[in-house]
Coordinates of C-alpha atoms in Angstrom, one line a residue:
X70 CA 0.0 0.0 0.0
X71 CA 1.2 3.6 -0.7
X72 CA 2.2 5.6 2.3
X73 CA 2.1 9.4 2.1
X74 CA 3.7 11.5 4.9
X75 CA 2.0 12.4 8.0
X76 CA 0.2 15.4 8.0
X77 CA -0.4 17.7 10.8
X78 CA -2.0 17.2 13.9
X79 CA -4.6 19.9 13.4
X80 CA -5.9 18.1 9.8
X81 CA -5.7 14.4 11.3
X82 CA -7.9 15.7 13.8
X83 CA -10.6 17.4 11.6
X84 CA -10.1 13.8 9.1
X85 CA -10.7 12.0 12.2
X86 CA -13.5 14.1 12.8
X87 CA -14.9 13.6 9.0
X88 CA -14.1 9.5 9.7
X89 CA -16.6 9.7 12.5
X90 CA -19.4 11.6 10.6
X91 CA -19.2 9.4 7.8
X92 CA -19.5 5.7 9.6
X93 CA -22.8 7.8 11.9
X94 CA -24.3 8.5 8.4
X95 CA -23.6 12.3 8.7
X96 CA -22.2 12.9 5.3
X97 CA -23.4 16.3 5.1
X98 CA -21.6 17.2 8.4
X99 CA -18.5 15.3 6.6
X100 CA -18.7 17.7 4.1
X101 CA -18.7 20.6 6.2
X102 CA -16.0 19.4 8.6
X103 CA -13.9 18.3 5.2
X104 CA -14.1 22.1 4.0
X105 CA -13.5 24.0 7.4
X106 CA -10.1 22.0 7.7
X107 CA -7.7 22.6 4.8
X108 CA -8.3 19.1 3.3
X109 CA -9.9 20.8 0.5
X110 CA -7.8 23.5 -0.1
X111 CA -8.8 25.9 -3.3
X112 CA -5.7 26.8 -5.7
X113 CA -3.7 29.0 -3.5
X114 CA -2.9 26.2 -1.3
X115 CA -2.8 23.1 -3.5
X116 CA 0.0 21.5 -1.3
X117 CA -2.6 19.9 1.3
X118 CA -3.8 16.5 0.7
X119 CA -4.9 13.3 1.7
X120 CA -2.0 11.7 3.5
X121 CA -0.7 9.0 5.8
X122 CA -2.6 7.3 8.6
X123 CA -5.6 10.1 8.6
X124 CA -6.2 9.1 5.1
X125 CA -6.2 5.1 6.4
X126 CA -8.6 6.1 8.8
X127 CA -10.6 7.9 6.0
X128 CA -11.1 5.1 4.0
X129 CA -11.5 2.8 6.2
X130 CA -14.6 4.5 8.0
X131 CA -16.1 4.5 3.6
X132 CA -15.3 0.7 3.5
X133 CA -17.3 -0.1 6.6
X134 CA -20.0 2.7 5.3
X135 CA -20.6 0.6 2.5
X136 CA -20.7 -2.9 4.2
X137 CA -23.9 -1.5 5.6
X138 CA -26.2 -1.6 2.3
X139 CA -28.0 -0.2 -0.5
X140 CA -28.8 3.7 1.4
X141 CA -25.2 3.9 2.4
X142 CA -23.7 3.3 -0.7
X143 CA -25.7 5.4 -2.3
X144 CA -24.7 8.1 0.3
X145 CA -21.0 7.8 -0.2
X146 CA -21.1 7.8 -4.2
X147 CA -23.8 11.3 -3.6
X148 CA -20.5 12.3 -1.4
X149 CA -18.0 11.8 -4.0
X150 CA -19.9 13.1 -6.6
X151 CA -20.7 16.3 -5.0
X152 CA -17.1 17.1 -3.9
X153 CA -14.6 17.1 -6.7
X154 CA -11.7 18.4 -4.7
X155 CA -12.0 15.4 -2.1
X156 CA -12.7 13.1 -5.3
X157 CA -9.3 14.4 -7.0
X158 CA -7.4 14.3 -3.9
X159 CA -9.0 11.1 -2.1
X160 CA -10.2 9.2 -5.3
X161 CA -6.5 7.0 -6.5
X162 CA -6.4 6.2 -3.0
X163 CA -9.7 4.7 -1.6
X164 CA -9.6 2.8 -5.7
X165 CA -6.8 1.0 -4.8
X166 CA -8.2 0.1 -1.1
X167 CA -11.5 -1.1 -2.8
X168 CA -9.7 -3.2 -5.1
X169 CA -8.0 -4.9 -1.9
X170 CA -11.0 -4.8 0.3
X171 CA -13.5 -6.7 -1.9
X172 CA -11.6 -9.8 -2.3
X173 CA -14.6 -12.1 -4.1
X174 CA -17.3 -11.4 -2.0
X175 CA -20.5 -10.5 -4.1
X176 CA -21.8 -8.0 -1.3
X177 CA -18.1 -6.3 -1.7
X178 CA -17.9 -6.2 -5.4
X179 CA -21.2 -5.4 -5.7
X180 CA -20.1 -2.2 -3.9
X181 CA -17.4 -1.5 -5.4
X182 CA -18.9 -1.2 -8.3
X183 CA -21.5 0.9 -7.5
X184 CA -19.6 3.3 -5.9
X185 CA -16.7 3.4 -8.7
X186 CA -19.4 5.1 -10.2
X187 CA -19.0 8.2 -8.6
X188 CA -15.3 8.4 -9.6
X189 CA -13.9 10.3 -12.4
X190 CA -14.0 7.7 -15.2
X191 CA -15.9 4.0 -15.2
X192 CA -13.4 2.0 -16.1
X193 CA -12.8 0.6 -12.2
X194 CA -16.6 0.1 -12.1
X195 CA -16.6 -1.9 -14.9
X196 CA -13.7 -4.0 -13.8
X197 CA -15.4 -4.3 -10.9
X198 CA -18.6 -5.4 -12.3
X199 CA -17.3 -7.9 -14.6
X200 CA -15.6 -9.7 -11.8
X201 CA -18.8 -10.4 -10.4
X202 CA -20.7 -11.2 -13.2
X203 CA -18.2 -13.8 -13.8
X204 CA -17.7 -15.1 -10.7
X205 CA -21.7 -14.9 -9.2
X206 CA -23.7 -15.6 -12.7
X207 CA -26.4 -16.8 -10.3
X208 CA -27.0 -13.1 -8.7
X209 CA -26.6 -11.1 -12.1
X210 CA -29.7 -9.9 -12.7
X211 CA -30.1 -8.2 -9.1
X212 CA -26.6 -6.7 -9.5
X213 CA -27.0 -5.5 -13.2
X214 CA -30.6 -4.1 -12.0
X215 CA -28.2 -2.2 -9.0
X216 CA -25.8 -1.4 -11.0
X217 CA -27.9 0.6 -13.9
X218 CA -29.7 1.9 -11.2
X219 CA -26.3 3.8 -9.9
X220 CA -25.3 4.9 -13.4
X221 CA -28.3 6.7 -13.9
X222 CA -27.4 8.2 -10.8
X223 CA -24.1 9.3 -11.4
X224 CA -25.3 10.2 -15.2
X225 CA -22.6 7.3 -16.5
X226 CA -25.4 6.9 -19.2
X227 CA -23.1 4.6 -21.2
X228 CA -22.6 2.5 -17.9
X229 CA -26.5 2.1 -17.8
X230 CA -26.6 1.7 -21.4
X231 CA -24.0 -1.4 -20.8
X232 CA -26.1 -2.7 -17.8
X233 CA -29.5 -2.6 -20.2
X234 CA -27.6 -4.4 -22.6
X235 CA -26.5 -7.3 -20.4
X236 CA -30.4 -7.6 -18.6
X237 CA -31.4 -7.6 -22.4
X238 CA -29.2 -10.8 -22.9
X239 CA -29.8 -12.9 -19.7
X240 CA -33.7 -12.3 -19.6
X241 CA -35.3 -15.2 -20.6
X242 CA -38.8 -13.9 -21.2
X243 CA -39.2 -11.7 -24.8
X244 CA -41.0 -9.2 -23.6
X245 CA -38.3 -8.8 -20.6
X246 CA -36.0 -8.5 -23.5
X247 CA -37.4 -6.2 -25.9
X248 CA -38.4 -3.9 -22.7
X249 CA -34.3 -3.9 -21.6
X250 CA -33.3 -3.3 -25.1
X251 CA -35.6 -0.4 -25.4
X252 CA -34.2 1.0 -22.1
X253 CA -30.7 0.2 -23.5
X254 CA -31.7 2.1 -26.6
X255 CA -32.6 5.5 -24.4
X256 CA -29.8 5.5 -22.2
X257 CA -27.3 5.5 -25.3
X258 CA -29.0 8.5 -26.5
X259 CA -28.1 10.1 -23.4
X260 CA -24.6 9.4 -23.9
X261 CA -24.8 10.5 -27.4
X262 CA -24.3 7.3 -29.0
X263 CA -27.1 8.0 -31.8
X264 CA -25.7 5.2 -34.3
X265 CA -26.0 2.6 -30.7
X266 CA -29.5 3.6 -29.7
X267 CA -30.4 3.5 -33.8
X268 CA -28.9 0.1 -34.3
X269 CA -30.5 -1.5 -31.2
X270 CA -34.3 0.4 -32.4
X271 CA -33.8 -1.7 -35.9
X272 CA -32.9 -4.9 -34.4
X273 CA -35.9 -4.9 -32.2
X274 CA -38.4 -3.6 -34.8
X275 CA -36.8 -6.5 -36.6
X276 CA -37.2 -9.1 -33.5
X277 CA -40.6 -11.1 -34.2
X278 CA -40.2 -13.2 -30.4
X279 CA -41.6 -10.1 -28.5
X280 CA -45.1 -9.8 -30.7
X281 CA -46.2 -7.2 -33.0
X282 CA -46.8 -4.4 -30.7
X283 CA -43.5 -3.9 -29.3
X284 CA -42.2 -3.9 -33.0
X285 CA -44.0 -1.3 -34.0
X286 CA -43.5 0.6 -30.7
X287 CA -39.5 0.5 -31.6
X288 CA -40.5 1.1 -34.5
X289 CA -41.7 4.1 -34.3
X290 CA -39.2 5.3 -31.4
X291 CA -36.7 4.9 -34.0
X292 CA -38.4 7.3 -36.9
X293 CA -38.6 9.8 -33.3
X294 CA -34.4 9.6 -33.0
X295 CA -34.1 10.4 -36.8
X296 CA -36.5 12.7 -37.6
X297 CA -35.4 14.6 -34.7
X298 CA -32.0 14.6 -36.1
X299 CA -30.9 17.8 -39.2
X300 CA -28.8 15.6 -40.7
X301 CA -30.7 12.9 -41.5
X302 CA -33.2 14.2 -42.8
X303 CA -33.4 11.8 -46.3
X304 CA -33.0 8.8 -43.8
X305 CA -35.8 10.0 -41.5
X306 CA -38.1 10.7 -44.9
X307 CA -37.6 6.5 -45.9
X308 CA -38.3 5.5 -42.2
X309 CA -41.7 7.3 -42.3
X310 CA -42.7 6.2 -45.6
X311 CA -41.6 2.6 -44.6
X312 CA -44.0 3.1 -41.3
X313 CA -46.7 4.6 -42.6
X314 CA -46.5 1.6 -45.3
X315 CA -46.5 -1.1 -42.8
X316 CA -49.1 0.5 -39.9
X317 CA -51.4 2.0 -42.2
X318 CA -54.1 1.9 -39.1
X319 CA -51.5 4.1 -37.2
X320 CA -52.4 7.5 -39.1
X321 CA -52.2 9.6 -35.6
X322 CA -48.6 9.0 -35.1
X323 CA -47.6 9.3 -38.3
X324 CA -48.8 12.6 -39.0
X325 CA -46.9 13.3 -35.4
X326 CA -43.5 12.1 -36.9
X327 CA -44.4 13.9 -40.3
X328 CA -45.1 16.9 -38.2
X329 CA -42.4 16.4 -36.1
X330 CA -39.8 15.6 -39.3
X331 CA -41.0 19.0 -40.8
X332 CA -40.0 21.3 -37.6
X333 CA -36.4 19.9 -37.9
X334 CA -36.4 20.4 -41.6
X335 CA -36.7 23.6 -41.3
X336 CA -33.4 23.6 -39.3
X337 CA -31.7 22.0 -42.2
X338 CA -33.6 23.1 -45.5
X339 CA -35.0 26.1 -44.8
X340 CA -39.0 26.9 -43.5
X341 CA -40.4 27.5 -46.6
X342 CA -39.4 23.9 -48.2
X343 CA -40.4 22.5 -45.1
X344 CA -44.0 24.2 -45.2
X345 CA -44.5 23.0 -48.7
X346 CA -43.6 19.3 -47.9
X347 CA -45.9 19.1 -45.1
X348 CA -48.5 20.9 -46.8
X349 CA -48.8 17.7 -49.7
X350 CA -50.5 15.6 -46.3
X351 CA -53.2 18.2 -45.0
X352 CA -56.3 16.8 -46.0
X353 CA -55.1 13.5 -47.5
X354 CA -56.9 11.4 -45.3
X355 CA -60.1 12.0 -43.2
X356 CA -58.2 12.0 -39.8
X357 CA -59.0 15.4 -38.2
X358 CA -56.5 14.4 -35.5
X359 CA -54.1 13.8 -38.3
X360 CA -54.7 17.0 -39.8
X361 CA -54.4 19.0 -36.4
X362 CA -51.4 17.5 -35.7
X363 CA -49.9 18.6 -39.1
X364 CA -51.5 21.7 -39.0
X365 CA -49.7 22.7 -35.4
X366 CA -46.3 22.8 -37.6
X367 CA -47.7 23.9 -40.5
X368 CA -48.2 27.0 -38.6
X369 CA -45.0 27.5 -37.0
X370 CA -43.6 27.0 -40.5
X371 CA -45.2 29.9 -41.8
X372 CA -44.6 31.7 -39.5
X373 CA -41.1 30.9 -39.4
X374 CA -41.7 32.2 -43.7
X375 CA -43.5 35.3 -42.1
X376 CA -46.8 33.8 -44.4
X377 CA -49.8 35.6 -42.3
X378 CA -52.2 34.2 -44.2
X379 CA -50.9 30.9 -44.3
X380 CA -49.8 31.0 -40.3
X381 CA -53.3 32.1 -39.4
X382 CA -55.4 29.4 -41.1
X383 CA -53.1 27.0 -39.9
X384 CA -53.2 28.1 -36.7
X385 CA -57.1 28.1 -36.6
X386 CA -56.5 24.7 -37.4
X387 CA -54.0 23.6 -35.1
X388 CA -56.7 24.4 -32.5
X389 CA -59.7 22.6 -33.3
X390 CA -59.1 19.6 -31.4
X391 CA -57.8 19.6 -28.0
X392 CA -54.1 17.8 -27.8
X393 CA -52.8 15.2 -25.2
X394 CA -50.4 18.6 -24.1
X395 CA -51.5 21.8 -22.5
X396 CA -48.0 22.8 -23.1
X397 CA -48.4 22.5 -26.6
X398 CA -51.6 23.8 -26.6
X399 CA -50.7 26.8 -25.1
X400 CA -47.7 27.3 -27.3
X401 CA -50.6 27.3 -30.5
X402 CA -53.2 30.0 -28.6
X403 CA -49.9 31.9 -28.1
X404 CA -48.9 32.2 -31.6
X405 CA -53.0 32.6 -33.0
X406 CA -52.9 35.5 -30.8
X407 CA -49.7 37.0 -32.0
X408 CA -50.9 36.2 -35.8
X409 CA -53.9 37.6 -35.0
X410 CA -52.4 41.5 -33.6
X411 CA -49.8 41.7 -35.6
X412 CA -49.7 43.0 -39.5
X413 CA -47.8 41.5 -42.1
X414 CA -44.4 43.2 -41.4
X415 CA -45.1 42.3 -37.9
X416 CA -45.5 38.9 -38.7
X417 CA -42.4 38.7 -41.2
X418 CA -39.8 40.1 -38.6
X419 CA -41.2 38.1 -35.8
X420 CA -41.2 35.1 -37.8
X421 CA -37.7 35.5 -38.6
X422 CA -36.5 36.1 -35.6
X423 CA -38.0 33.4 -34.1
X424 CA -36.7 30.7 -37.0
X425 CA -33.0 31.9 -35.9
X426 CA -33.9 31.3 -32.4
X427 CA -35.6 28.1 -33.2
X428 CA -32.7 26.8 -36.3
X429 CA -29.6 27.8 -34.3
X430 CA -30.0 29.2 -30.8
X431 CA -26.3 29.4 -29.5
X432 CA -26.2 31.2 -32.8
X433 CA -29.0 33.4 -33.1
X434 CA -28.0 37.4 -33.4
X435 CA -29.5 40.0 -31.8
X436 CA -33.0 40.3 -32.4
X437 CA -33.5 43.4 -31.2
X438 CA -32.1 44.9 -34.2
X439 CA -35.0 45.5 -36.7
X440 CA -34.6 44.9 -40.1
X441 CA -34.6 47.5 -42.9
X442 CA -38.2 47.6 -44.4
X443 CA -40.3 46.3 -41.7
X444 CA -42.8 49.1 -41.2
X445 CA -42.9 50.6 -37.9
X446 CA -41.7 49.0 -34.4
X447 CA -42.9 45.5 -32.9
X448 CA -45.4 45.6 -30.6
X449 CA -44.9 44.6 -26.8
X450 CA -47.1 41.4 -27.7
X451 CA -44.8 40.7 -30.0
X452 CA -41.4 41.0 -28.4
X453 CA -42.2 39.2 -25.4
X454 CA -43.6 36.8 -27.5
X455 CA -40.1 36.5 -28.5
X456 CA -38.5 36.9 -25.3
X457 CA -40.2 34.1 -24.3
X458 CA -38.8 32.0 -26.8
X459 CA -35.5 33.3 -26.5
X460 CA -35.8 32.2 -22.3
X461 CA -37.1 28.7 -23.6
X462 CA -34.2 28.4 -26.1
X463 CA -31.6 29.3 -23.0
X464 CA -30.8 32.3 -24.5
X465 CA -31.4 34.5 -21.4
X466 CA -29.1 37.1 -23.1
X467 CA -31.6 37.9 -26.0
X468 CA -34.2 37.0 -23.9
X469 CA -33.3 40.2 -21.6
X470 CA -32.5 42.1 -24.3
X471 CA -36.2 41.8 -25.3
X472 CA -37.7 42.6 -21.9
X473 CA -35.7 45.6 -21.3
X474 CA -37.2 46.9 -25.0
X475 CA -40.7 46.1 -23.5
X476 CA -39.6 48.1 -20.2
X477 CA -38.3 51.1 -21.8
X478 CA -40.4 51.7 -24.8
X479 CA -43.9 50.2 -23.6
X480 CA -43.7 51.1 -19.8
X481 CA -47.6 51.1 -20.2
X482 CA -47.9 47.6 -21.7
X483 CA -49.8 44.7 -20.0
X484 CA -46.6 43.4 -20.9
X485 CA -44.1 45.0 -18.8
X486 CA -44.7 43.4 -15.3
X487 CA -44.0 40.4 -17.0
X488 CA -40.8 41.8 -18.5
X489 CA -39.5 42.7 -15.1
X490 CA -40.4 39.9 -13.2
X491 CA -38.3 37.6 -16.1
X492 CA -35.5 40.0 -15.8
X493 CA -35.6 39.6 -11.9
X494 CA -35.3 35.6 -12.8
X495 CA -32.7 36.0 -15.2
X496 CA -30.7 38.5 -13.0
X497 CA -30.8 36.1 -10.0
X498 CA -29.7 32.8 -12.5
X499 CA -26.5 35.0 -13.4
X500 CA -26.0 35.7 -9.3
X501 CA -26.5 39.1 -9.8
X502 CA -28.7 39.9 -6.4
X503 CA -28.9 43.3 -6.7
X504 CA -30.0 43.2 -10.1
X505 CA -32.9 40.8 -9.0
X506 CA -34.3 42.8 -6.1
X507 CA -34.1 46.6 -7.9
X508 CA -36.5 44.8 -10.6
X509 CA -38.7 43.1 -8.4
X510 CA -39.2 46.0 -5.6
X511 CA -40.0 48.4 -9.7
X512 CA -42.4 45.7 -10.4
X513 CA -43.9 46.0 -7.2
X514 CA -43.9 49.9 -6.9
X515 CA -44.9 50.4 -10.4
X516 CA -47.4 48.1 -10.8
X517 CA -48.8 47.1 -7.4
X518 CA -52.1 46.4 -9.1
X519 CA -50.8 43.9 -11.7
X520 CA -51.4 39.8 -11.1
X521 CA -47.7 39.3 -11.1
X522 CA -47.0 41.7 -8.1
X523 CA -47.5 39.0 -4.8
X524 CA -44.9 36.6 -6.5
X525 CA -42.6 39.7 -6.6
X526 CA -43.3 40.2 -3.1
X527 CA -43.0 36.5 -2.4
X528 CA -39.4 36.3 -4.6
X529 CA -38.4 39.6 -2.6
X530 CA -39.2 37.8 0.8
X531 CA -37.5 34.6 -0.2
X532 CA -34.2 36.2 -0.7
X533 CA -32.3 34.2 -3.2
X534 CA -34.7 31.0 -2.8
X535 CA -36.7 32.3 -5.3
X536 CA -38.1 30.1 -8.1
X537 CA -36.3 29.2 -10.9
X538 CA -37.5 30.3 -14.5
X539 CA -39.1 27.3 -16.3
X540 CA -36.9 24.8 -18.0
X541 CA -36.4 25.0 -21.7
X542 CA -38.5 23.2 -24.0
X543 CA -39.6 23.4 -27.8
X544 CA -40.6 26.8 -28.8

């Protein structure tokens, strides 16, 4: 075993301190203890480290932590995880006593791996698991089930992928199968492995043992991943025709995959082709869910072409049957009601501005600079409109941008509460406190009559516990 010099007393005693938190289960207090002492130095004192007998201790207080079971594992890998200075400095070290402490047990290894986890890399964890899988066949599935459970913990979505893949193969039952592959399939699009999640779709829309409807349920998962996908966009074209060919009953979900294939088209060709290929299936069969469903990006498309006309009836459309999302139904009474007060030139800046947003948001310029031609200024409606898009694209830049137009030029606007109160949000996600509370204590001086004023006062008693903007989505 490596032996590091002694350290000092003070930082034995505070590791002794941590050793004793962590075997009582207070790994919060270990935390605390292991950041007061200098064991976690920042960069101006990177000489401190783990060393010596207070680093046995250490170690040997996490070993006997995970002897105990499922919770405590979980707690030390949560530990590791959240600390990167104690994983740097602490991690080589406890690896090498895991390797020693496991021996064959299947309890050990089984712990081992699961924690290894929470290191930097996966490779120990996977050494650790295939040592039990080779030497305890009989306890595999429990294991693998453990073990995939962890990786989606620790995000090692490649890991969990692994661990799908290896349930997929020992599971006698098809359906059991089919059901691990699928999960397989998702956790490699996590970890970016498109071609892996693709290649595992096609061989279980191919498999015949787990019955018709789990073929056509990969099936169509598969025409999801490519369609969703700019460069693919001839491949995902084939895979709908080929579904639509062989579930001709399932008319719903191919007009959502059409629908769906069109939105990213228009990332990669360009909103105008993309309106005129979805166009050729409105109306083609007598499916008024169909043609809702292809009418709700029909309308985004012209919009995105800044078609008022066109983005209006489709929008009427889009509307007369209530979707499975109120999200997504929202989204469509949103941009009805921006069609519907804005004019042409309204519509054709808005439009544009919200395609770059929508095609390339790390990308997108400045949309507060108005184009030559457009006739007059955008209205508040319309640039929160776009605001909000911006925020849902996690572009809080252009987003703020937008709201401070709305504050300065329409101070009179229904609009304007809602501009400060998502500049208040955006100010406290950038840690800029002061920022946050001058705009929420304006909101509520300014407009103490307005809906939005008792969350400002709430946010403004909460301090810096105030919510969080909603998380991005589709525009």
């Amino acid at each position: 075993m490596v032996r590091l010099p002694v350290i000092d007393r003070a930082l034995a005693g505070a590791l002794l301190g941590v050793a004793v938190q962590l075997v009582s289960g207070t790994f919060h207090g270990a935390r605390a203890t292991l950041q007061r002492s200098a064991l976690v130095a920042g960069p101006a004192d990177p000489g401190l480290a783990v060393q010596g007998a207070a680093a046995d201790t250490v170690v040997d207080r996490w070993l006997e932590a995970l002897s105990r079971g499922t919770a405590s594992i979980t707690s030390v890998g949560d530990e590791l995880r959240a600390n990167t200075e104690l994983r740097t400095r602490i991690g080589p070290f406890f690896g090498e006593r895991l390797a020693q402490w496991t021996g064959d047990d299947p309890d050990r290894l089984s712990a081992a791996a699961r924690v290894s986890l929470s290191m930097d890399g996966a490779r120990g964890a996977r050494g650790f698991a295939d040592r039990f899988l080779v030497g305890h066949p009989g306890r595999s599935k429990t294991f693998l089930m453990d073990y995939l459970r962890a990786a989606d913990r620790a995000e090692k979505h490649r890991e969990a992928a692994w661990a799908a893949t290896q349930l997929s193969l020992i599971s006698p039952r098809a359906a059991d199968r089919a059901r691990w592959q699928s999960e397989a399939a998702e956790r490699m699009l996590l970890a970016g492995d498109s071609a892996g999640a693709r290649a595992g779709l096609r061989d279980l829309a191919r498999d015949p043992a787990p019955g018709a409807r789990a073929r056509e349920s990969a099936r169509s998962r598969l025409v999801e991943v490519v369609a969703g996908d700019a460069a693919s966009v001839d491949e995902a074209l084939e895979e709908i025709a080929a579904y639509a060919a062989a579930y001709p009953d399932s008319i719903g979900r191919t007009a959502g995959h059409r629908a769906q294939l069109a939105l990213t088209m228009a990332r990669a060709r360009g909103a105008a082709a993309a309106l005129r290929w979805i166009e050729g299936f409105i109306g083609q069969d007598t499916s008024v869910v169909s043609d809702v469903a292809l009418a709700g990006a029909a309308a985004q498309l012209a919009f995105y072409s800044g078609d008022r006309e066109k983005a209006l009836e489709y929008s009427v459309m889009a509307l007369a049957v209530a979707t499975d999302d109120p999200a997504d139904r929202a989204r469509r009474v949103e941009l009805l009601a921006l069609v519907q007060s804005s004019d042409s030139s309204g519509v054709a800046w808005a439009g544009t501005a919200a395609h770059a947003l929508f095609a390339d948001p790390e990308n997108a310029g400045p949309v507060v600079e108005f184009p030559t031609g457009v006739a007059g200024r955008p209205s508040p409606g319309v640039l929160s409109f776009l605001a909000a898009r911006a925020d849902r694209a996690s572009r809080q830049d252009l987003a703020s941008e937008l709201w401070s137009r709305i504050v300065d030029s329409h101070p009179e606007s229904a609009e304007a509460p809602a501009a400060m109160l998502g500049l208040a949000r955006t100010a406290a996600a950038r840690g800029d406190e002061s920022a946050r509370t001058a705009w929420l204590e304006r909101l509520v001086v300014e407009y103490p009559q307005s809906a939005l004023a008792p969350s400002a006062r709430r946010m403004l008693a909460a301090g810096g516990n105030s919510p969080a903007r909603p998380g991005a989505g589709e525009r």
